[in-house]
Coordinates of C-alpha atoms in Angstrom, one line a residue:
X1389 CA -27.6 13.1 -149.3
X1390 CA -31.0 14.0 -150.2
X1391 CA -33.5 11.2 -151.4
X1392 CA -34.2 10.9 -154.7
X1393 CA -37.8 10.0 -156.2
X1394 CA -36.8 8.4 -159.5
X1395 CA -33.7 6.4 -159.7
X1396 CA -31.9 5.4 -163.2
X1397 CA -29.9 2.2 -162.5
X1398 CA -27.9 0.1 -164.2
X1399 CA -26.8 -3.4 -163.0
X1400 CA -22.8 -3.6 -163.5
X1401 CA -23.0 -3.6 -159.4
X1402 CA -20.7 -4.7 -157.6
X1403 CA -20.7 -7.4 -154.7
X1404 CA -20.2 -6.4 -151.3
X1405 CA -21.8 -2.8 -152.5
X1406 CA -25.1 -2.0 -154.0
X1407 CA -28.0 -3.9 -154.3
X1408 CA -29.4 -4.0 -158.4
X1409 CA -32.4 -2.9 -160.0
X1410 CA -34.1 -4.6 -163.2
X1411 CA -32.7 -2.5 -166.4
X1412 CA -32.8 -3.9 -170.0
X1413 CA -29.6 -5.8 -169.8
X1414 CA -28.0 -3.1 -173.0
X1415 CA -28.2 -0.2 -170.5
X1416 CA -25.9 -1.7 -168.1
X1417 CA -23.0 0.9 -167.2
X1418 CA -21.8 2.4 -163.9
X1419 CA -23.1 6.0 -163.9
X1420 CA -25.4 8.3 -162.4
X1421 CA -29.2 9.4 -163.2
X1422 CA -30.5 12.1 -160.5
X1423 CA -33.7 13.1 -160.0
X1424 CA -34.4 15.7 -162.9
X1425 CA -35.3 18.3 -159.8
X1426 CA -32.4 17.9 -157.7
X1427 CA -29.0 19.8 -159.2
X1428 CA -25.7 18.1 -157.3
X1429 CA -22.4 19.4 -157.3
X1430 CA -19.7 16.9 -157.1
X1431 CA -16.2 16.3 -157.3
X1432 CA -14.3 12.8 -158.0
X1433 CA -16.5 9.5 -157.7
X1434 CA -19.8 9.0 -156.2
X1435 CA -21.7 6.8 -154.8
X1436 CA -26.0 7.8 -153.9
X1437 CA -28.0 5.5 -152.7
X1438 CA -32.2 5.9 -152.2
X1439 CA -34.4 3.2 -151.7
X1440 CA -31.8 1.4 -154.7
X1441 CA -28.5 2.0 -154.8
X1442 CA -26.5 3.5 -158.2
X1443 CA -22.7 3.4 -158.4
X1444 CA -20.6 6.1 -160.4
X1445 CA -16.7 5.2 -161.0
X1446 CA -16.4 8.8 -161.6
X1447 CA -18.2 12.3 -161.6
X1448 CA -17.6 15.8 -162.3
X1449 CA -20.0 18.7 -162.2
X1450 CA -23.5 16.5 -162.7
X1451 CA -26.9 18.4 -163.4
X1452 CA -30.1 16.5 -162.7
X1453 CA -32.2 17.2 -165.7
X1454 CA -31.5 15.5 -168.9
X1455 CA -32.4 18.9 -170.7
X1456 CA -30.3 18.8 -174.4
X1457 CA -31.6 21.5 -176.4
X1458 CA -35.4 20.8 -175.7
X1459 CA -35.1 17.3 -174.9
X1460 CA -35.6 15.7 -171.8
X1461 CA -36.2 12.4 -170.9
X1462 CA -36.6 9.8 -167.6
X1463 CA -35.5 6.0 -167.3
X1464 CA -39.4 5.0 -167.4
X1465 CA -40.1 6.3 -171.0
X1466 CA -38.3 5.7 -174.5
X1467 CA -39.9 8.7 -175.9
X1468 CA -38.8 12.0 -176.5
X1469 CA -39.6 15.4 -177.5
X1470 CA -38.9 16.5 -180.8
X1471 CA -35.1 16.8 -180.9
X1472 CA -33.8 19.5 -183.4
X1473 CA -30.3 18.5 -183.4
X1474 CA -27.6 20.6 -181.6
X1475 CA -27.3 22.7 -184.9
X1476 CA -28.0 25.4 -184.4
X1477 CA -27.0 27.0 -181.2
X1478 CA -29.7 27.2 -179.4
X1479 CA -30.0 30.5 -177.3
X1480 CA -29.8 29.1 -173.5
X1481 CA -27.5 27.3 -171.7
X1482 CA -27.8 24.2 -170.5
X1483 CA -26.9 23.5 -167.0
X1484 CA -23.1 21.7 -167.2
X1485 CA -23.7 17.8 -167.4
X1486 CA -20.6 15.0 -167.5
X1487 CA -21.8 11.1 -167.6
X1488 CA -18.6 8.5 -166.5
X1489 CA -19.5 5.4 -167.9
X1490 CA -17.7 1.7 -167.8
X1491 CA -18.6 -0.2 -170.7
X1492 CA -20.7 -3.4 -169.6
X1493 CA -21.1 -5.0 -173.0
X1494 CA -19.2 -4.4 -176.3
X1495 CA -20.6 -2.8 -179.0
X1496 CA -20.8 0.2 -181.2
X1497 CA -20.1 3.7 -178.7
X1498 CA -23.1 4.9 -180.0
X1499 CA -25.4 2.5 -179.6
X1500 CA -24.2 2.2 -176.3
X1501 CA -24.3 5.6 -175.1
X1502 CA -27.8 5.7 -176.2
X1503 CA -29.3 2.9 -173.8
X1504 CA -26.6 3.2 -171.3
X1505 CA -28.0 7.5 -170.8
X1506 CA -31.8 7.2 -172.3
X1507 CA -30.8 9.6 -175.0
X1508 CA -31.8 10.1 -178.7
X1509 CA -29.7 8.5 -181.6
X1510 CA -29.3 11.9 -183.2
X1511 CA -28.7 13.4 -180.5
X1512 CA -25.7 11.3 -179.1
X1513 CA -24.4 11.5 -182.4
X1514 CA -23.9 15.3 -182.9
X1515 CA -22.2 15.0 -179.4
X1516 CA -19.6 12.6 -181.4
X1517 CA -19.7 15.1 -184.0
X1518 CA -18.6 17.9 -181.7
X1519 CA -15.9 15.9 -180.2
X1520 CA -17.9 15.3 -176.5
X1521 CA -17.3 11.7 -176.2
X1522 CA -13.6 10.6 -174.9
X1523 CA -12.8 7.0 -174.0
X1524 CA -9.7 5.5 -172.4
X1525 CA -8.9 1.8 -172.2
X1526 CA -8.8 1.7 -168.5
X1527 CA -10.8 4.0 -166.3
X1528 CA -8.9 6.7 -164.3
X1529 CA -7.3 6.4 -160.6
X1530 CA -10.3 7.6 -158.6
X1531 CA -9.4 10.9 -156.8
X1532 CA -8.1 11.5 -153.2
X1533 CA -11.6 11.9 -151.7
X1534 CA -12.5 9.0 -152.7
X1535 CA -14.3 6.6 -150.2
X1536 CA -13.3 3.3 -149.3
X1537 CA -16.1 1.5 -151.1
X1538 CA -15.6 3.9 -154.1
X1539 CA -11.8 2.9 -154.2
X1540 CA -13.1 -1.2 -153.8
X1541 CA -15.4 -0.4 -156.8
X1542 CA -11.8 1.0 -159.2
X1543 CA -9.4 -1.7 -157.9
X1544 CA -12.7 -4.7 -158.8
X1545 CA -12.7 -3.2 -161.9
X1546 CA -8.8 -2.2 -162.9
X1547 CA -7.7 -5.7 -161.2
X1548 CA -4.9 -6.7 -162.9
X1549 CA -6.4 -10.6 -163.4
X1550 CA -9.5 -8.6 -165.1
X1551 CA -6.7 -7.0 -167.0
X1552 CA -5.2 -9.3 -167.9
X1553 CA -7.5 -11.0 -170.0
X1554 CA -8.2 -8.0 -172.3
X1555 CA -5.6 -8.3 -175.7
X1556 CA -6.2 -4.4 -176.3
X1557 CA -3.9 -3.3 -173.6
X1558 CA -1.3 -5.9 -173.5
X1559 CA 2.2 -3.9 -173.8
X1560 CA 0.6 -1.2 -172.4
X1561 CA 1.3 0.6 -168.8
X1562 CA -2.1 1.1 -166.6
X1563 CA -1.1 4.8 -167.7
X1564 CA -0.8 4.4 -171.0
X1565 CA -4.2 2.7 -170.9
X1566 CA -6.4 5.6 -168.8
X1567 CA -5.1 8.1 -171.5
X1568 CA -8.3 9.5 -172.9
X1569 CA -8.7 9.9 -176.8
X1570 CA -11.8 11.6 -178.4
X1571 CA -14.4 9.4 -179.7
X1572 CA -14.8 10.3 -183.8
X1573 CA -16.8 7.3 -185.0
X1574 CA -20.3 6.4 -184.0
X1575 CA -19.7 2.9 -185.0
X1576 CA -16.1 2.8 -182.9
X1577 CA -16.3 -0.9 -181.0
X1578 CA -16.1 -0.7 -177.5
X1579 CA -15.0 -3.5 -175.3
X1580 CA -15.9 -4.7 -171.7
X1581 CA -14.0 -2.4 -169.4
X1582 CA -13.8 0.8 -171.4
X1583 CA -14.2 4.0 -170.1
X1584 CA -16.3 6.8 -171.7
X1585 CA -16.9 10.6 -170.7
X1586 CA -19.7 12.2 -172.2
X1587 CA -20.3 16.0 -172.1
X1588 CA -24.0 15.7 -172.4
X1589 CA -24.0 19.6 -172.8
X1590 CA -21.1 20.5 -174.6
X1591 CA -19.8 24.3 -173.8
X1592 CA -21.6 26.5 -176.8
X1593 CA -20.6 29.2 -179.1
X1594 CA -23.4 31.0 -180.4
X1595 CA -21.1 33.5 -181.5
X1596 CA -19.6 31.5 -184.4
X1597 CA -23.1 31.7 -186.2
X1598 CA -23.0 35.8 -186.6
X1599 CA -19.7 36.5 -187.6
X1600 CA -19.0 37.4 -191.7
X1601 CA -16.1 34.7 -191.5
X1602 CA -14.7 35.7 -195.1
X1603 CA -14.1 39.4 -193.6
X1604 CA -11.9 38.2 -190.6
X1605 CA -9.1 36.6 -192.8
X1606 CA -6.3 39.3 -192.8
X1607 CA -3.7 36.8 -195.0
X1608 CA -4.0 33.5 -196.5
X1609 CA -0.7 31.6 -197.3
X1610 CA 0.7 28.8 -199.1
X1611 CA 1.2 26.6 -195.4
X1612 CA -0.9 29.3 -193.1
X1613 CA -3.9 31.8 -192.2
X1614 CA -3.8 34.9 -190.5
X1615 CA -7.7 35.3 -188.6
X1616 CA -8.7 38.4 -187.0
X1617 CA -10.6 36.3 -184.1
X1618 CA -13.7 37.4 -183.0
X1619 CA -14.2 37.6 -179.3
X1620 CA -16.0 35.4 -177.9
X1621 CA -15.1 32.3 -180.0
X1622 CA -12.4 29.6 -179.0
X1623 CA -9.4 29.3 -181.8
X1624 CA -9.5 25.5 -181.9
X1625 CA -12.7 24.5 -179.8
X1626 CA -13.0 22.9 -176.4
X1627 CA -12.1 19.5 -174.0
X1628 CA -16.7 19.0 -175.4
X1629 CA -16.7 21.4 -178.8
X1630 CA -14.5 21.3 -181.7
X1631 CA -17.2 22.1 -184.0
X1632 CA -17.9 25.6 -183.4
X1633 CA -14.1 26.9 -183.4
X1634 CA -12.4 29.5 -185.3
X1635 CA -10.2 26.6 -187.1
X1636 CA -13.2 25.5 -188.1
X1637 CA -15.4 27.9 -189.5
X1638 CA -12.6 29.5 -190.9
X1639 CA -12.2 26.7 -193.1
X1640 CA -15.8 26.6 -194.3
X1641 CA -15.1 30.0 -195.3
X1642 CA -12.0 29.8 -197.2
X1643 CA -13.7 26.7 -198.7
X1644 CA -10.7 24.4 -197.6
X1645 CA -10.7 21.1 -198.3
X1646 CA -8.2 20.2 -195.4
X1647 CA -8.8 21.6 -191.8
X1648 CA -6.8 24.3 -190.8
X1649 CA -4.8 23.8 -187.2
X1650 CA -4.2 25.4 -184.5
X1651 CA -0.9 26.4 -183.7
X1652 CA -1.1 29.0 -180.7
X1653 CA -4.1 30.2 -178.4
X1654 CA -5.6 33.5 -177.2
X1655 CA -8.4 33.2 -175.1
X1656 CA -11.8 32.8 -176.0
X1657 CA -12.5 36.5 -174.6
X1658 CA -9.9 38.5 -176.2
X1659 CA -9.5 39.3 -180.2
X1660 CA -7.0 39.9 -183.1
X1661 CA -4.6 37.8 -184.9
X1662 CA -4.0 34.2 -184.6
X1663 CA -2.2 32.2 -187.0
X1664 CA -3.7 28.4 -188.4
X1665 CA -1.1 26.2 -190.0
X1666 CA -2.5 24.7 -193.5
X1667 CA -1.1 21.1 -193.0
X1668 CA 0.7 19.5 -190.5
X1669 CA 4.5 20.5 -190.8
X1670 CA 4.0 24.1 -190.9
X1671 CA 2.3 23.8 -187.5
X1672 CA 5.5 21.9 -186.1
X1673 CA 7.5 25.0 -187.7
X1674 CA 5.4 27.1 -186.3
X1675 CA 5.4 25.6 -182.6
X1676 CA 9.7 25.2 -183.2
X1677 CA 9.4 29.2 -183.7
X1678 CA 7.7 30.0 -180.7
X1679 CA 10.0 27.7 -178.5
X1680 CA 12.7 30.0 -179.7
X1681 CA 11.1 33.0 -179.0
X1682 CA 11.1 33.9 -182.8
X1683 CA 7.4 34.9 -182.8
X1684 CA 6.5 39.1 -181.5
X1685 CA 3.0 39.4 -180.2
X1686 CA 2.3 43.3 -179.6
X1687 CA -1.8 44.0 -177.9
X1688 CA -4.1 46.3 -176.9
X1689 CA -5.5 46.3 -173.6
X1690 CA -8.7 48.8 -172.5
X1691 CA -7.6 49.0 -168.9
X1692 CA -9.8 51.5 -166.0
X1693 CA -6.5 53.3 -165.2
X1694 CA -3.3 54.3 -166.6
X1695 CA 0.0 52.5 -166.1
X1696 CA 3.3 54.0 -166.3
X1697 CA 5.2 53.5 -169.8
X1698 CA 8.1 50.7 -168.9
X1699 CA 8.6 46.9 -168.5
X1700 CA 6.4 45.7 -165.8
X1701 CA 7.6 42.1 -163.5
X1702 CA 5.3 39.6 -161.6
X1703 CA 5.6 36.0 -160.7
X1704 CA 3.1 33.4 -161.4
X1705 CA 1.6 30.9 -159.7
X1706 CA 2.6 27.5 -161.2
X1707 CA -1.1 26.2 -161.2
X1708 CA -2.3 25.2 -164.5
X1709 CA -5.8 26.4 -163.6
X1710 CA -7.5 29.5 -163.1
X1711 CA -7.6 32.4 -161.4
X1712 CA -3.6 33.1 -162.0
X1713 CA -2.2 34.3 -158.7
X1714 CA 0.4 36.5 -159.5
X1715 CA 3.1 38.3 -156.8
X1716 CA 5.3 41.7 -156.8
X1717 CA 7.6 40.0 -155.2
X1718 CA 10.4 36.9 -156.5
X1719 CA 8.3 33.8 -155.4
X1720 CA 10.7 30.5 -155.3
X1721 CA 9.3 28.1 -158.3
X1722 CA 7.3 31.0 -159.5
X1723 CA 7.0 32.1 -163.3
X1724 CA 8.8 35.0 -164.1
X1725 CA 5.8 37.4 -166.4
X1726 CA 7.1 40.2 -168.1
X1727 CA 5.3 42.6 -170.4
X1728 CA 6.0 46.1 -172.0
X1729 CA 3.8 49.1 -171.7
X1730 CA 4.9 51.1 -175.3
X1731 CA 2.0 53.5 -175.1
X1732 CA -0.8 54.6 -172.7
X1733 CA -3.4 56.7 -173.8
X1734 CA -6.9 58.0 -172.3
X1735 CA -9.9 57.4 -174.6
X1736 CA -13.6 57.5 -174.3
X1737 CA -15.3 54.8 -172.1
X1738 CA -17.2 52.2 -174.3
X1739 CA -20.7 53.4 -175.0
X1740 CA -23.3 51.1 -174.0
X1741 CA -24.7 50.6 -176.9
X1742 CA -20.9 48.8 -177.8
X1743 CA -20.6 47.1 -174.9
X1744 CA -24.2 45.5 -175.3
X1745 CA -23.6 45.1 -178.5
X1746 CA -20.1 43.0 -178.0
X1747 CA -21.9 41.3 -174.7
X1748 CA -19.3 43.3 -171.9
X1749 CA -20.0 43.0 -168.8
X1750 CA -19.9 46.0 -165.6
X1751 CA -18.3 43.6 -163.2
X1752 CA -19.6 45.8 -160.9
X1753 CA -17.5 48.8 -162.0
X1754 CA -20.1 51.9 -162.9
X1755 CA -19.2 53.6 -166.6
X1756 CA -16.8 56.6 -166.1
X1757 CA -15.2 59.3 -168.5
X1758 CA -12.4 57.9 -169.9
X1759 CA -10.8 54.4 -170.2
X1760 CA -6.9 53.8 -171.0
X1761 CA -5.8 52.0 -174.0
X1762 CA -2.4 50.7 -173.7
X1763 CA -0.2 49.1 -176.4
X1764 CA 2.0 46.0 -175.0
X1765 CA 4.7 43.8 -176.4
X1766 CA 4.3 40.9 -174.2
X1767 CA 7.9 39.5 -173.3
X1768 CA 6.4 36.4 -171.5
X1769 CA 3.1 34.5 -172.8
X1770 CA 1.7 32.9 -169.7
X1771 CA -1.8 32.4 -169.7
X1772 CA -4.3 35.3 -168.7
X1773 CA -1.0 37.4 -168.1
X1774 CA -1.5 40.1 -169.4
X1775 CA -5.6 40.6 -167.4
X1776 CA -3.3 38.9 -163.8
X1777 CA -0.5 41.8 -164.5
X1778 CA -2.8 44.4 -165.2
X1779 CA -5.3 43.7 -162.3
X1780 CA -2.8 43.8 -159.7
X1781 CA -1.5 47.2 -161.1
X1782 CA -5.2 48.2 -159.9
X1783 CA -5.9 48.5 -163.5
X1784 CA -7.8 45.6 -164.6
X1785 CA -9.4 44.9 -167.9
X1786 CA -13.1 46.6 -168.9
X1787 CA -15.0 43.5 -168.9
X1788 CA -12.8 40.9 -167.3
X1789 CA -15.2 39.6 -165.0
X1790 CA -12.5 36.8 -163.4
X1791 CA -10.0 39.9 -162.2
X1792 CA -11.9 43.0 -162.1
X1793 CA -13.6 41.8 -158.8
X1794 CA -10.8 40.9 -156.7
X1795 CA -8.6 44.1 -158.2
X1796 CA -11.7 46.1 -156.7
X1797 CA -12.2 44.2 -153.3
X1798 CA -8.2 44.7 -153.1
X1799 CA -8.5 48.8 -153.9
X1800 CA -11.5 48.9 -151.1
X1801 CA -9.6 46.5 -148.5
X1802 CA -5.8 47.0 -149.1
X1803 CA -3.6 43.8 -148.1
X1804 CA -6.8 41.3 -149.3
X1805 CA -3.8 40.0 -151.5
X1806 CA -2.0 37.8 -149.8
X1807 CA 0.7 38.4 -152.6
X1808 CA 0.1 42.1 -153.4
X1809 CA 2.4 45.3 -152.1
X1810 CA 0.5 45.3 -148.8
X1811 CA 0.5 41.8 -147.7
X1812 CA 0.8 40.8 -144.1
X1813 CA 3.4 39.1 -142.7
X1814 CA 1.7 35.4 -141.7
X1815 CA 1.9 33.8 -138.2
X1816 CA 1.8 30.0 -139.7
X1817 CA 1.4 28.5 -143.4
X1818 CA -2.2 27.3 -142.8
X1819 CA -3.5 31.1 -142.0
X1820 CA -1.5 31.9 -145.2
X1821 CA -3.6 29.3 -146.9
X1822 CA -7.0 30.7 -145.4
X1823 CA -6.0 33.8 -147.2
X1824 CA -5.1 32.4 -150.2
X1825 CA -8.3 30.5 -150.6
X1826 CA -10.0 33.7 -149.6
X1827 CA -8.4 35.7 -152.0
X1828 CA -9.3 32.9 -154.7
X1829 CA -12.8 33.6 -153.9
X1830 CA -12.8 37.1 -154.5
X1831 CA -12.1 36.6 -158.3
X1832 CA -15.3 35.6 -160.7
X1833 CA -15.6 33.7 -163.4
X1834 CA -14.2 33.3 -167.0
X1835 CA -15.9 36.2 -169.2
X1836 CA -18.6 35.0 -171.9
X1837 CA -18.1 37.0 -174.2
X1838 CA -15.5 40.3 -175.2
X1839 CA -13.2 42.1 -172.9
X1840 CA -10.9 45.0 -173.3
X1841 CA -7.8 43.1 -174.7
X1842 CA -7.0 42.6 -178.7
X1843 CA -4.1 40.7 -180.2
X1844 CA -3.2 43.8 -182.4
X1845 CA -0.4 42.3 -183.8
X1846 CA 1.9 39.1 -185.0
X1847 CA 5.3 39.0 -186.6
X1848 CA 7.9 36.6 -186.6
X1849 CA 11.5 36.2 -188.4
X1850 CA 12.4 39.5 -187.2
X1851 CA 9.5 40.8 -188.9
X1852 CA 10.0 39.3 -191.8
X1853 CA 6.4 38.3 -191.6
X1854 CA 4.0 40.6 -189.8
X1855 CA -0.3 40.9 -190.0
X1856 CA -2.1 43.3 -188.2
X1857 CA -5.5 43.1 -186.9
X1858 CA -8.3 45.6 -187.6
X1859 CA -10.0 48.0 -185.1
X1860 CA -10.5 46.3 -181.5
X1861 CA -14.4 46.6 -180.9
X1862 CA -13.8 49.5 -178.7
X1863 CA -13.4 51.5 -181.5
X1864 CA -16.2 50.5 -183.9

């Protein structure tokens, strides 16, 4: 690894290991500091070493500057530059940062987090705010790529006479004990042992602040709300960000006194109906009607080429992560997706002045004539099936910047998809991996902001109830 010319340390080091630095004795954690020039890319736990040596139990994608809003900071200095809060969104992103931390000394979360990562008061509390801090009893089974002094460093610390001695878990499984809950109290007291995640730059939503809330509501109910959700905003916030949600800034503007709750998802990219449940039992009634297929969803999707009116079939991929791979053909295990084309029609392309103005990106597909807006009732509701069915149709989604690419390297190189109608018969399973991975690679990444895909429409008790979005922002 490259050296690093300012090290962060803190001394819960471990015999046998790393050597120590001097660190005020309340900073003590396991964690990594990098030097604020060098940006590493990790996976699972680390271990860097420079002229000192710092030990991580865990570590996920890890920038090197402590940038959080406009503050930044170093291990040499306690002060800071004015720090505005997190509110309100600033306009940049900050580069993705997750600190894994083992808690050293018992105390308040917040207080701890503070010295333990050199960071404000304030601002460590708005990350508790937004739901960025999760802790678990026990810290989690290092990953597969662990090394072997990473793996001495986990079974030191989750020995079971170490264990043993901590009241908090007794009667509880070393599963039940790395099960992470999200911090919701600054003052929470935090033992010896306890793990702690903190997204120091929680995933934003600058979106949230320029929406007329009051506008999107199509219904309110006694136990429910019907939203029209804006694209570009999350229904019930993020793993870092429950604050800037639709659940929650719909409730602001209904002037709720309880929250509302999520009780289905769309993705933070597409628009239109979603329903929130106004107390708890309606969203279990809610969830009991969507298990028995008692809830219609019917969308719009603003596709670069026709389809053919008629039920279209694909298998997914049983990979709870994304890109969905999807195959033409029955796939053992697979997930049977089914959708509906009910209507296809051509309409003007987007103008650019409406795709600026809704953020849309080319994906490098030049504007053309027409476009093709197609009305679905979606028989199956895997996730990102509708974009996965439609790009391998060769008719992906305007502004779906995960699919579009790879449904237009597969147009230009037919058989790229190792799943798609002109696959190649493979020689051995690890060439059919390589291909795989390489189709993978051809996909991009989630959009930021609106694509061509509206839930238009929600009913459920054979229609008994049934909302209906306004115009997708195609058509303003």
């Amino acid at each position: 690894f490259e050296k690093m010319s300012s090290v962060s340390v803190a001394s819960m080091l471990f015999a046998g290991g790393c050597r120590s630095l001097a660190v005020p004795l309340a900073a003590r954690a396991l964690r990594i500091s990098l030097n604020r020039h060098l940006t590493l890319h990790v996976s699972g736990w680390c271990c860097r070493s420079s002229h000192n040596t710092t030990v991580a139990l865990a570590a996920e994608t890890v920038s090197s500057t402590t940038d959080a809003g406009n503050l930044t900071a170093t291990s040499s200095s306690n002060s800071y530059p004015k720090y505005d809060r997190l509110l309100p969104c600033p306009t940049h992103k900050s580069p993705p940062r997750i600190e894994h931390l083992v808690v050293s000394e018992g105390g308040p979360v917040l207080e701890y987090i503070c010295k333990a990562l050199d960071l404000p008061h304030l601002f460590v509390a708005d990350l508790i705010h937004f739901g960025a801090v999760h802790f678990a009893l026990v810290c989690p089974k290092p990953p597969p790529t662990a090394t072997a002094q990473q793996i001495r460093v986990f079974k030191q610390v989750t020995d079971p006479l170490v264990l043993r001695k901590r009241a908090s878990i007794k009667g509880k499984t070393i599963r039940e004990a790395q099960k992470t809950f999200r911090v919701t109290d600054g003052d929470q007291f935090v033992e010896p042992g306890t793990y702690l995640r903190v997204h120091v730059h929680p995933k934003r939503f600058h979106r949230c602040y320029e929406i007329d809330w009051r506008s999107r509501i199509i219904a309110v109910k006694e136990s429910y709300v019907v939203l029209d959700k804006p694209a570009g905003t999350s229904v019930g916030g993020t793993t870092d960000n429950i604050e800037e949600s639709c659940a929650t800034f719909a409730t602001r503007a209904l002037g709720l006194t309880t929250p509302l709750m999520t009780t289905h998802q769309i993705d933070n990219c597409t628009e239109g109906c979603v329903v929130l449940a106004r107390n708890k039992e309606y969203c279990s009634v809610f969830h009991g009607k969507i298990r028995e297929k008692k809830v219609k969803k019917l969308y719009r999707a603003l596709a670069v080429s026709p389809l053919p009116i008629g039920i279209i079939n694909h298998y997914m991929r049983p990979i709870n992560m994304a890109p969905r791979l999807i195959s033409e053909d029955f796939m053992k295990g697979w997930l049977l997706c089914q959708l509906e084309v009910m209507e296809c029609r051509k309409v003007p392309w987007p103008t650019s002045v409406v795709q600026d103005e809704y953020c849309v990106e080319d994906c490098g597909l030049p504007s053309q004539d027409y476009a093709y807006e197609c009305k679905i009732n979606l028989l199956t509701g895997r996730t990102h099936q509708i974009r996965a069915q439609f790009a391998a149709c060769k008719a992906p989604l305007i502004g779906d910047s995960m699919y579009m690419p790879a449904a237009i390297a597969e147009m230009i190189n037919p058989g790229l998809n190792p799943f798609g109608k002109y696959k190649k018969d493979f020689i051995s399973e690890s060439e059919k991996e390589a291909d795989v991975a390489n189709w993978i690679a051809q996909h991009g990444k989630e959009p930021s902001a609106a694509i061509g895909l509206q839930a238009c429409q929600i009913s459920w008790d054979d229609d008994e109830h049934l909302f209906r979005a306004g115009l997708p922002w195609w058509r303003s």
